[in-house]
mmCIF file of C-alpha atoms in Angstrom:
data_model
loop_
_atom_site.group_PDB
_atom_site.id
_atom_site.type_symbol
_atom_site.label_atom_id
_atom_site.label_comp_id
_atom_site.label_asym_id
_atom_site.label_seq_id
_atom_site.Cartn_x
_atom_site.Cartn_y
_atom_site.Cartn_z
ATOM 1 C CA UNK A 29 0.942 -74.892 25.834
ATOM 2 C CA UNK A 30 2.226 -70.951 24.794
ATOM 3 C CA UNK A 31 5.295 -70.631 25.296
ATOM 4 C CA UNK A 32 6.778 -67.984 27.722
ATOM 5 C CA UNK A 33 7.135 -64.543 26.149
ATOM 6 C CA UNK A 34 5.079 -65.628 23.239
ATOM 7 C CA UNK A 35 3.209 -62.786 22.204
ATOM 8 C CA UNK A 36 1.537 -61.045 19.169
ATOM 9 C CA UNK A 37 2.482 -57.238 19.769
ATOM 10 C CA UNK A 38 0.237 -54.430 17.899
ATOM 11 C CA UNK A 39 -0.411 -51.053 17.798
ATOM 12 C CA UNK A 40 -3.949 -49.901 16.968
ATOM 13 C CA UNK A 41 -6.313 -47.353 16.960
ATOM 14 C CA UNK A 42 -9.778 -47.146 18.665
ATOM 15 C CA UNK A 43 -13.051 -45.352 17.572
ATOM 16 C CA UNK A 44 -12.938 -41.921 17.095
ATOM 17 C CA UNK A 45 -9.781 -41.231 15.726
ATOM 18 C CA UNK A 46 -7.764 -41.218 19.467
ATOM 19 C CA UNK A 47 -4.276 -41.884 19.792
ATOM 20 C CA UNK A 48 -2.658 -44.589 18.653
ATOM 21 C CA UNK A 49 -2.241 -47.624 21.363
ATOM 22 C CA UNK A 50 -0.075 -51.090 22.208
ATOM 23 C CA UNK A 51 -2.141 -54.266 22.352
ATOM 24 C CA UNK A 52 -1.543 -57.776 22.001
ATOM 25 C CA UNK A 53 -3.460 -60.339 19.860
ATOM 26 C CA UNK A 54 -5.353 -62.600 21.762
ATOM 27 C CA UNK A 55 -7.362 -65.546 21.319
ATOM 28 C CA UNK A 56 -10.909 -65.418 19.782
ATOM 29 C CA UNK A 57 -10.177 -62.288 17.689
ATOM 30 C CA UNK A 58 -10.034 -59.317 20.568
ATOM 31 C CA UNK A 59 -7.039 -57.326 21.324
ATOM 32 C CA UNK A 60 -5.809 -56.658 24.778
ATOM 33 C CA UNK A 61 -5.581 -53.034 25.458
ATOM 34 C CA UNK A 62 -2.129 -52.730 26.867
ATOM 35 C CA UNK A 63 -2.470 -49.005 27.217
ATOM 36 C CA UNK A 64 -5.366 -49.796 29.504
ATOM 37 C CA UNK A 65 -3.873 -52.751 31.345
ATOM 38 C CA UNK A 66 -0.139 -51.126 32.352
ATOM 39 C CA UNK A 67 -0.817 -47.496 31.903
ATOM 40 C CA UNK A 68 2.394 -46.857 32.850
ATOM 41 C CA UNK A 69 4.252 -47.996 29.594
ATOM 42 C CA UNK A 70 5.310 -46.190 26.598
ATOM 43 C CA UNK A 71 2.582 -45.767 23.889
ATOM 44 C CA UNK A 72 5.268 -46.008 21.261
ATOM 45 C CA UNK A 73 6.525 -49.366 19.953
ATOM 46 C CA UNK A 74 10.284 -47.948 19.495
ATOM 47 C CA UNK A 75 10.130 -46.499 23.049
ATOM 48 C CA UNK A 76 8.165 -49.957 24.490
ATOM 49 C CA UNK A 77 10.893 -52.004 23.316
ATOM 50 C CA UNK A 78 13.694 -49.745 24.354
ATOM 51 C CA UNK A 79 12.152 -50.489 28.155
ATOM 52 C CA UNK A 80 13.368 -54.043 27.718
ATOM 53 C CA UNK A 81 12.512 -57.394 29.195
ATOM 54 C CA UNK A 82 10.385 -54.876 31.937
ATOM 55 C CA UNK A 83 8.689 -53.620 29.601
ATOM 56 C CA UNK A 84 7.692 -57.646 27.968
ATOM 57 C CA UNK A 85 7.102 -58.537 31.197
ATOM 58 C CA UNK A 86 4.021 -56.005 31.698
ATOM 59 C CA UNK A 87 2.703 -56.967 28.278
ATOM 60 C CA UNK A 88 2.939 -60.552 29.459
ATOM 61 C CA UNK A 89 1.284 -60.084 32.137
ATOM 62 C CA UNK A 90 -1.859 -58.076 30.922
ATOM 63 C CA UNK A 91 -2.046 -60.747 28.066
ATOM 64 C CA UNK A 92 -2.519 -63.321 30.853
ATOM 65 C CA UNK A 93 -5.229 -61.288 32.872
ATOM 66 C CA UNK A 94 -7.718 -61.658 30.455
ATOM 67 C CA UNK A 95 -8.850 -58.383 31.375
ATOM 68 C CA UNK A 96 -9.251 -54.856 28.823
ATOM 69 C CA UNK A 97 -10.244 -56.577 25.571
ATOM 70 C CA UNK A 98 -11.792 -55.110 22.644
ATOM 71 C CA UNK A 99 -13.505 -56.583 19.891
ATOM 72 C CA UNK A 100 -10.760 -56.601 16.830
ATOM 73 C CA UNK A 101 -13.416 -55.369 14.359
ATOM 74 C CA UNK A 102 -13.490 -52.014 16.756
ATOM 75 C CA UNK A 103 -9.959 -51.151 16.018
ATOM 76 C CA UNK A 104 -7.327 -49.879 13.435
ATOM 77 C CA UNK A 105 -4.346 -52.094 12.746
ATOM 78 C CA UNK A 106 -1.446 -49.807 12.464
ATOM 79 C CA UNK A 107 2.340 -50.392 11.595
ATOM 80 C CA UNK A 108 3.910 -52.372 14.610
ATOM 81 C CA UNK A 109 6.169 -49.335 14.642
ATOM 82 C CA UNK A 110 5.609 -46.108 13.418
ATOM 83 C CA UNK A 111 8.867 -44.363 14.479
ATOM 84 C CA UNK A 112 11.941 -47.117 14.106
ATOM 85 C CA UNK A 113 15.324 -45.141 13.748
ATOM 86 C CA UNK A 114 16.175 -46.772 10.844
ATOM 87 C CA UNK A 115 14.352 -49.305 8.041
ATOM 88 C CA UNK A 116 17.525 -51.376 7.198
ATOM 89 C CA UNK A 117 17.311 -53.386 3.755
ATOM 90 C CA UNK A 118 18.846 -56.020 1.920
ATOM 91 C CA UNK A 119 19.198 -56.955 -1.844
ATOM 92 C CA UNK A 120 19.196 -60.301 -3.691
ATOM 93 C CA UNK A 121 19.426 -62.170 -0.312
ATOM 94 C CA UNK A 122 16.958 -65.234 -1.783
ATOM 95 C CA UNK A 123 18.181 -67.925 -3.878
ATOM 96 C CA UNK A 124 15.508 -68.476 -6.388
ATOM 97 C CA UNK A 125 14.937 -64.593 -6.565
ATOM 98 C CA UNK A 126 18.487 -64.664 -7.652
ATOM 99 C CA UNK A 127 17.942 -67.655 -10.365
ATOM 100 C CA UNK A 128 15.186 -65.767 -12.022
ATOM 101 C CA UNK A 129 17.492 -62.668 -12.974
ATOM 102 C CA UNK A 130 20.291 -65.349 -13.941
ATOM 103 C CA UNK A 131 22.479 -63.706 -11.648
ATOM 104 C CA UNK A 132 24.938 -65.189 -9.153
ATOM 105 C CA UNK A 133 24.225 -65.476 -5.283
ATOM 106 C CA UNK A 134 26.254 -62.399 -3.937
ATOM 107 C CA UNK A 135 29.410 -63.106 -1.855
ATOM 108 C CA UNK A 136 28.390 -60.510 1.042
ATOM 109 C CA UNK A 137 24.850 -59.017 2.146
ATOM 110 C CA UNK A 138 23.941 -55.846 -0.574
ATOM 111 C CA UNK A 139 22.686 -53.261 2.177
ATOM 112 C CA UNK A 140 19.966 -50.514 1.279
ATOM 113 C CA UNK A 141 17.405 -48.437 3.058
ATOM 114 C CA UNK A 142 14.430 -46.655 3.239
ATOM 115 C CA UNK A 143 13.193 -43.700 5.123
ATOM 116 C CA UNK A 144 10.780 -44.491 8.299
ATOM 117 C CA UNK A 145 8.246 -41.862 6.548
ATOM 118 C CA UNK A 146 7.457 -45.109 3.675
ATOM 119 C CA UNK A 147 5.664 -46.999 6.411
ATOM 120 C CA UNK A 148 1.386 -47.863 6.697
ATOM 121 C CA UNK A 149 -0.073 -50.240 8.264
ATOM 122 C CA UNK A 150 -0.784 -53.715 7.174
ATOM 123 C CA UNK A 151 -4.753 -52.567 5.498
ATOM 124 C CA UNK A 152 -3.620 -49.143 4.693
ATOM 125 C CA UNK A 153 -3.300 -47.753 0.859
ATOM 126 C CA UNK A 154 -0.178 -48.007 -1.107
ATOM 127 C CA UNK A 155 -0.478 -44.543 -3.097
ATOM 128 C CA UNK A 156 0.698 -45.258 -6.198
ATOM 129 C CA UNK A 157 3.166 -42.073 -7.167
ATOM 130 C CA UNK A 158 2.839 -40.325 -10.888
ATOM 131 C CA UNK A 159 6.512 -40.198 -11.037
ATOM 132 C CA UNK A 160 6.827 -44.208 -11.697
ATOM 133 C CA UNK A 161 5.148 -46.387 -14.348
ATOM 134 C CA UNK A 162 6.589 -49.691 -12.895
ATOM 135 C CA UNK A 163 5.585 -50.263 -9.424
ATOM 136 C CA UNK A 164 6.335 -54.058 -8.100
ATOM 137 C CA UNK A 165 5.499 -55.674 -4.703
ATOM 138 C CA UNK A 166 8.227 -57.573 -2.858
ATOM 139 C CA UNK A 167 6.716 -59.563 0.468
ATOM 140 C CA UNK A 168 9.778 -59.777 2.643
ATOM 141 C CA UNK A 169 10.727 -61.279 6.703
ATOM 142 C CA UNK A 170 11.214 -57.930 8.762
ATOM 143 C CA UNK A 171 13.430 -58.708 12.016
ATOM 144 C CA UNK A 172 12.820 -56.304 14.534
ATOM 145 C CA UNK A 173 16.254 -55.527 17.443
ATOM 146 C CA UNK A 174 14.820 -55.404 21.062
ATOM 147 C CA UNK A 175 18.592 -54.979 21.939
ATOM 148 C CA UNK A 176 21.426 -52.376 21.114
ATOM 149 C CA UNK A 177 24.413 -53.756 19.677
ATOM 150 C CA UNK A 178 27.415 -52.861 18.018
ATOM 151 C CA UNK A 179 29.754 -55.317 16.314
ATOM 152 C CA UNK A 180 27.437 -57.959 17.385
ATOM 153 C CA UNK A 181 29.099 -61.983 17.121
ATOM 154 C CA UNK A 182 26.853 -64.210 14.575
ATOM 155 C CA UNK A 183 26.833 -66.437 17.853
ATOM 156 C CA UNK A 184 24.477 -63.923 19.742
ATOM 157 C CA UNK A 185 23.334 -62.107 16.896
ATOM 158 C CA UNK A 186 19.684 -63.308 17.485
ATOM 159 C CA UNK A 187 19.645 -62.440 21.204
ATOM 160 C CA UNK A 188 19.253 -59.027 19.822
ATOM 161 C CA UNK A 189 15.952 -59.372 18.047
ATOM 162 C CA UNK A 190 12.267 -59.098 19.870
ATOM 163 C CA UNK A 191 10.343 -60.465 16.857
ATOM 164 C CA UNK A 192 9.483 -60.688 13.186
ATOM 165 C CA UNK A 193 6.640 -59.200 11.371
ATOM 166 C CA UNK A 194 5.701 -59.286 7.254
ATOM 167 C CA UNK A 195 6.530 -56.070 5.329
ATOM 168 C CA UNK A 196 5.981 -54.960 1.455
ATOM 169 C CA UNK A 197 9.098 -53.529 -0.291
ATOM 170 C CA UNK A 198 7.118 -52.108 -2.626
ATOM 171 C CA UNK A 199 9.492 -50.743 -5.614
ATOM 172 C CA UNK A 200 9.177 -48.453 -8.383
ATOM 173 C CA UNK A 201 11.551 -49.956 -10.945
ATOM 174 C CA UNK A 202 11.864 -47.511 -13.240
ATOM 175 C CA UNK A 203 13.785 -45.485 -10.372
ATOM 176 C CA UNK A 204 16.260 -48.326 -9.683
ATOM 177 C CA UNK A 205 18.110 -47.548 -13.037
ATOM 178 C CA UNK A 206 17.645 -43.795 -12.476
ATOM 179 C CA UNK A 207 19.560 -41.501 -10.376
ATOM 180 C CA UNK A 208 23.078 -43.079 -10.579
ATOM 181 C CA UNK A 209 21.251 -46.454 -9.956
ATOM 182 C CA UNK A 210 21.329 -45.967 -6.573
ATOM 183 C CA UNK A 211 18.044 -47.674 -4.912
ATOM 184 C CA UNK A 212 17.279 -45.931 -1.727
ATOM 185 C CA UNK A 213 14.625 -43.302 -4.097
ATOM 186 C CA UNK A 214 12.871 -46.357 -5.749
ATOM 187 C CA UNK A 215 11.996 -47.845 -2.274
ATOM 188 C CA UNK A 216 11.237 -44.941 -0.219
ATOM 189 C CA UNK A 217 8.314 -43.211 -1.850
ATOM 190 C CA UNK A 218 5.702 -42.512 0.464
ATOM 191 C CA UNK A 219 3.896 -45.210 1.924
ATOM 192 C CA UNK A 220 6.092 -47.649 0.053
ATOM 193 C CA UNK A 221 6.550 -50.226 3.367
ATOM 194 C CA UNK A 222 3.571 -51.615 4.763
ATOM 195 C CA UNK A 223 4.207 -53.597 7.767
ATOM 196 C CA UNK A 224 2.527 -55.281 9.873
ATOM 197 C CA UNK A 225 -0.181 -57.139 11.354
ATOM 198 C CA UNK A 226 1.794 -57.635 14.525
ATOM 199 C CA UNK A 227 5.084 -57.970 15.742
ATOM 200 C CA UNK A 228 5.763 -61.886 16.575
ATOM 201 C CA UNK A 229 8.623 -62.419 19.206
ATOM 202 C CA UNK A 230 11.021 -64.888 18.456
ATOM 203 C CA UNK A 231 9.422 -67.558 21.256
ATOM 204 C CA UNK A 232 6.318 -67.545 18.961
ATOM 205 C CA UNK A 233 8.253 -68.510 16.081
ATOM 206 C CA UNK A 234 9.377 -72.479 15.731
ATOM 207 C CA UNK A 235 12.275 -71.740 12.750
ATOM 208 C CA UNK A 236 12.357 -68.553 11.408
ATOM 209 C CA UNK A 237 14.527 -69.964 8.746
ATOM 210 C CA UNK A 238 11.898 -71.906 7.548
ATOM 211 C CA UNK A 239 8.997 -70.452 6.693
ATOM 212 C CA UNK A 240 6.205 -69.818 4.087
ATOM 213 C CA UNK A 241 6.375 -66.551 2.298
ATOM 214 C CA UNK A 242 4.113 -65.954 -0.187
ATOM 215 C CA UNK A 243 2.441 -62.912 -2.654
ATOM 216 C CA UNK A 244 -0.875 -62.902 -4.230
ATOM 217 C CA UNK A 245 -1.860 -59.520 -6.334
ATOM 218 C CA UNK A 246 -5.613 -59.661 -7.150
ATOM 219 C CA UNK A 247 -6.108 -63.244 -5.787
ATOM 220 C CA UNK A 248 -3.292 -64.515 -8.137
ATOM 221 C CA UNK A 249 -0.555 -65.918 -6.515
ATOM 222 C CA UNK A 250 2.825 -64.569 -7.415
ATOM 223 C CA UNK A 251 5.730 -65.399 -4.725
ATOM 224 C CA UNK A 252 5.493 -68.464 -3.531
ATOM 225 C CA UNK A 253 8.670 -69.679 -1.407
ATOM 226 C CA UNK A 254 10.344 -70.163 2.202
ATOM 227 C CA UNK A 255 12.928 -68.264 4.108
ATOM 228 C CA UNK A 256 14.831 -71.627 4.148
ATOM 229 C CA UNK A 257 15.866 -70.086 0.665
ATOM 230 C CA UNK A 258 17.853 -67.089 2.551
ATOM 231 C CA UNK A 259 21.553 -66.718 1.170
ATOM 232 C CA UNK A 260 22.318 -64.658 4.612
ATOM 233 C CA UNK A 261 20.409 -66.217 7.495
ATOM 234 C CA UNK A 262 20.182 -63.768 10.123
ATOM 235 C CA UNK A 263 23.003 -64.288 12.467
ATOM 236 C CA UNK A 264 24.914 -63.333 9.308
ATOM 237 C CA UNK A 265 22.957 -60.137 8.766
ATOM 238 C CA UNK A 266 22.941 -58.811 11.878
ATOM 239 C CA UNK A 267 26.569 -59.193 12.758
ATOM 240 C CA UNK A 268 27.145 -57.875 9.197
ATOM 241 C CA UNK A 269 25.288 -55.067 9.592
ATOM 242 C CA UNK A 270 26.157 -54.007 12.731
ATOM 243 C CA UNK A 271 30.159 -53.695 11.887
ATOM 244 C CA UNK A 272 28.473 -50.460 10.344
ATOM 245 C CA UNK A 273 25.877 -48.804 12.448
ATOM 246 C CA UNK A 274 24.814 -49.771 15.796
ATOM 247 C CA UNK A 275 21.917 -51.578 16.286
ATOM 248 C CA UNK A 276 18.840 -49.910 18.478
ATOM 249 C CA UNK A 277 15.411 -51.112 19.808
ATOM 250 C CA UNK A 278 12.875 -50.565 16.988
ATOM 251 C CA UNK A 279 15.297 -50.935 14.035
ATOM 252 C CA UNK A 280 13.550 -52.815 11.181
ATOM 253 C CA UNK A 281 15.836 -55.226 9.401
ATOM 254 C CA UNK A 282 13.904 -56.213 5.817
ATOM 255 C CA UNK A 283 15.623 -59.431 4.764
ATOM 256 C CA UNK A 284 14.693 -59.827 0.973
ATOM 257 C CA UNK A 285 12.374 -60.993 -1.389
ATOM 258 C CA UNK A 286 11.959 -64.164 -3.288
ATOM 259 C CA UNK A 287 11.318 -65.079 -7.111
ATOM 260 C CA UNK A 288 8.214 -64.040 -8.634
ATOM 261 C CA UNK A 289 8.495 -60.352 -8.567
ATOM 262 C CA UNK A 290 6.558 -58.324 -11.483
ATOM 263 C CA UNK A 291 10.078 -56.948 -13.228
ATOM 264 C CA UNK A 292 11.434 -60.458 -14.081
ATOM 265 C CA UNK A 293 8.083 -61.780 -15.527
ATOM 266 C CA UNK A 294 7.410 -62.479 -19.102
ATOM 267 C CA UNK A 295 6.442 -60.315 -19.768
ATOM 268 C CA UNK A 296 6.988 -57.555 -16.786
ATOM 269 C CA UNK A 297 3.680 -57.419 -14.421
ATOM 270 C CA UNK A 298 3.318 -53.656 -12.328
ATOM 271 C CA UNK A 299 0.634 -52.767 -10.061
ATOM 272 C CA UNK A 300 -1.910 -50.062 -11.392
ATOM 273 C CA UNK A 301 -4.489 -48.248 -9.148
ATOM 274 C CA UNK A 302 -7.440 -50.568 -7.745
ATOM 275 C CA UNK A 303 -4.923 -53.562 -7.395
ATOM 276 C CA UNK A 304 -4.655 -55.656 -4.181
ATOM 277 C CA UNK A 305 -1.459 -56.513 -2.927
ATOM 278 C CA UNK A 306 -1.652 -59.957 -0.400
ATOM 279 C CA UNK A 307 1.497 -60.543 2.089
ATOM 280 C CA UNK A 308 1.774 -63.489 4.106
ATOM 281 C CA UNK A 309 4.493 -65.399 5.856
ATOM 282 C CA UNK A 310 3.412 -68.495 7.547
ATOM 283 C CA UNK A 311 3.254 -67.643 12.050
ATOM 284 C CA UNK A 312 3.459 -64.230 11.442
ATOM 285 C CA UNK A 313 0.146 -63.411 9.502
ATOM 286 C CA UNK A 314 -1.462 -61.696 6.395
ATOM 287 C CA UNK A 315 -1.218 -57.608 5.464
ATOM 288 C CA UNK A 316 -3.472 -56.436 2.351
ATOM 289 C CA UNK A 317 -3.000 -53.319 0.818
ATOM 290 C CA UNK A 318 -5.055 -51.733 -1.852
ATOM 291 C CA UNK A 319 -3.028 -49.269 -4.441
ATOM 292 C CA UNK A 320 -4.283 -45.790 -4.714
#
């Protein structure tokens, strides 16, 4: 039996290059047009979720019609969200990602970001930039807030977050020990955070904190772990974050990456144009993104 508000959220693109719609996933392999079903709502994830639990409802309720859906192989898969205010990020927050650089868990969450302009959608091309020689894939848990907040309590902290989808912090290396070491330039190339295939709310999910997360580039599997080996859960992300910035509908919260990253191999493994980069996290689904 689903669950209520259980729901695989997309946006997508029909034939002929129109305008970008919401869907859901639905069984068999179609997508429910929710642009069709409620034309009413938003067409933009960030502006969807800002409508709240109204706004749920609606998709809820088209999802159960069985009415305006497409064959999937008809559409375009795009980012979950296109336009989030901000991409939030956070460093060494895995425990065997930290073991294979010899390093020490850290005592409090190491906060980065990149720009909303690095996101494609889960099939799209990662364009590979001339400025780096040492480009490295990084599957990673995105949270997604449904709810604004502002010093948020670890308690509630998850009362704030819609859904989970699987992103790509791809990273050019080379850029992390450049410009005063700083990271944000070395994650924020262009199309350097694919997201996607849909956005997962929480009901779907049985324990976020313990899921398969795994990385295959070119059919060989290189990240293999679970998000039981988070060194922040996220309660303790979210209220971290948020003693900072406030938290809005839309903001993507990228929770780390686990070992088996290209830098730390023996020796070092990039990606090079015609590779195929493979994200999956168990429940949430599979993105695949060719590099350019």
């Amino acid at each position: 039996m689903r669950l209520l508000g259980a729901m695989r959220l997309v946006r997508f693109r029909g034939t002929g290059g129109a305008e970008p719609r919401l869907g859901l996933e639905a069984a068999g392999g179609s997508v429910v047009d929710l642009s069709a079903a409620e034309p009413a709502l938003p067409r933009s994830m960030r502006a969807f979720l800002e409508s709240g639990p109204s706004g749920l409802a609606a998709a809820q309720r088209a999802l159960e019609s069985g009415r305006h859906r497409v064959p999937r192989g008809t559409v375009q898969l795009l980012a979950p969200i296109g336009d989030p205010e901000k991409v939030i990020c956070v460093g060494l927050n895995y425990r065997d990602h930290c073991l294979e650089q010899d390093l020490r868990s850290p005592q409090e969450p190491i906060i980065f970001s990149k720009f909303p302009s690095a996101i494609i959608g889960p099939f799209d091309d990662i364009i590979h930039p001339e400025e780096s020689s040492e480009v490295d894939w990084e599957v990673e848990l995105a949270a997604v807030i449904g709810k604004k907040g502002r010093h948020i309590e670890e308690s509630s902290a998850l009362d704030h977050v819609v859904g989970f989808t699987v992103a790509n912090d791809v990273s050019a290396r080379d850029w992390q020990r450049r410009n005063g070491r700083q990271w944000l330039l070395s994650k924020t190339f262009d199309t350097f955070c694919p997201l996607g295939p849909a956005l997962v709310t929480k009901e779907a999910v049985a324990d976020v904190h313990n899921l398969r997360i795994r990385c295959s580039v070119n059919g060989r599997l290189m990240q293999d772990s679970s998000t039981n080996q988070l060194i922040f859960p996220l309660p303790k992300l979210i209220a971290w974050v948020s003693q900072f910035v406030t938290l809005v509908p839309g903001d993507i919260l990228l929770t780390g990456t686990p070992a088996g990253v290209g830098l730390f191999r023996k020796p070092p493994v990039f990606l090079k144009r015609g590779d195929e980069v493979q994200c999956e996290i168990e429940e949430l689904g599979t993105i695949c993104n060719k590099v350019v």
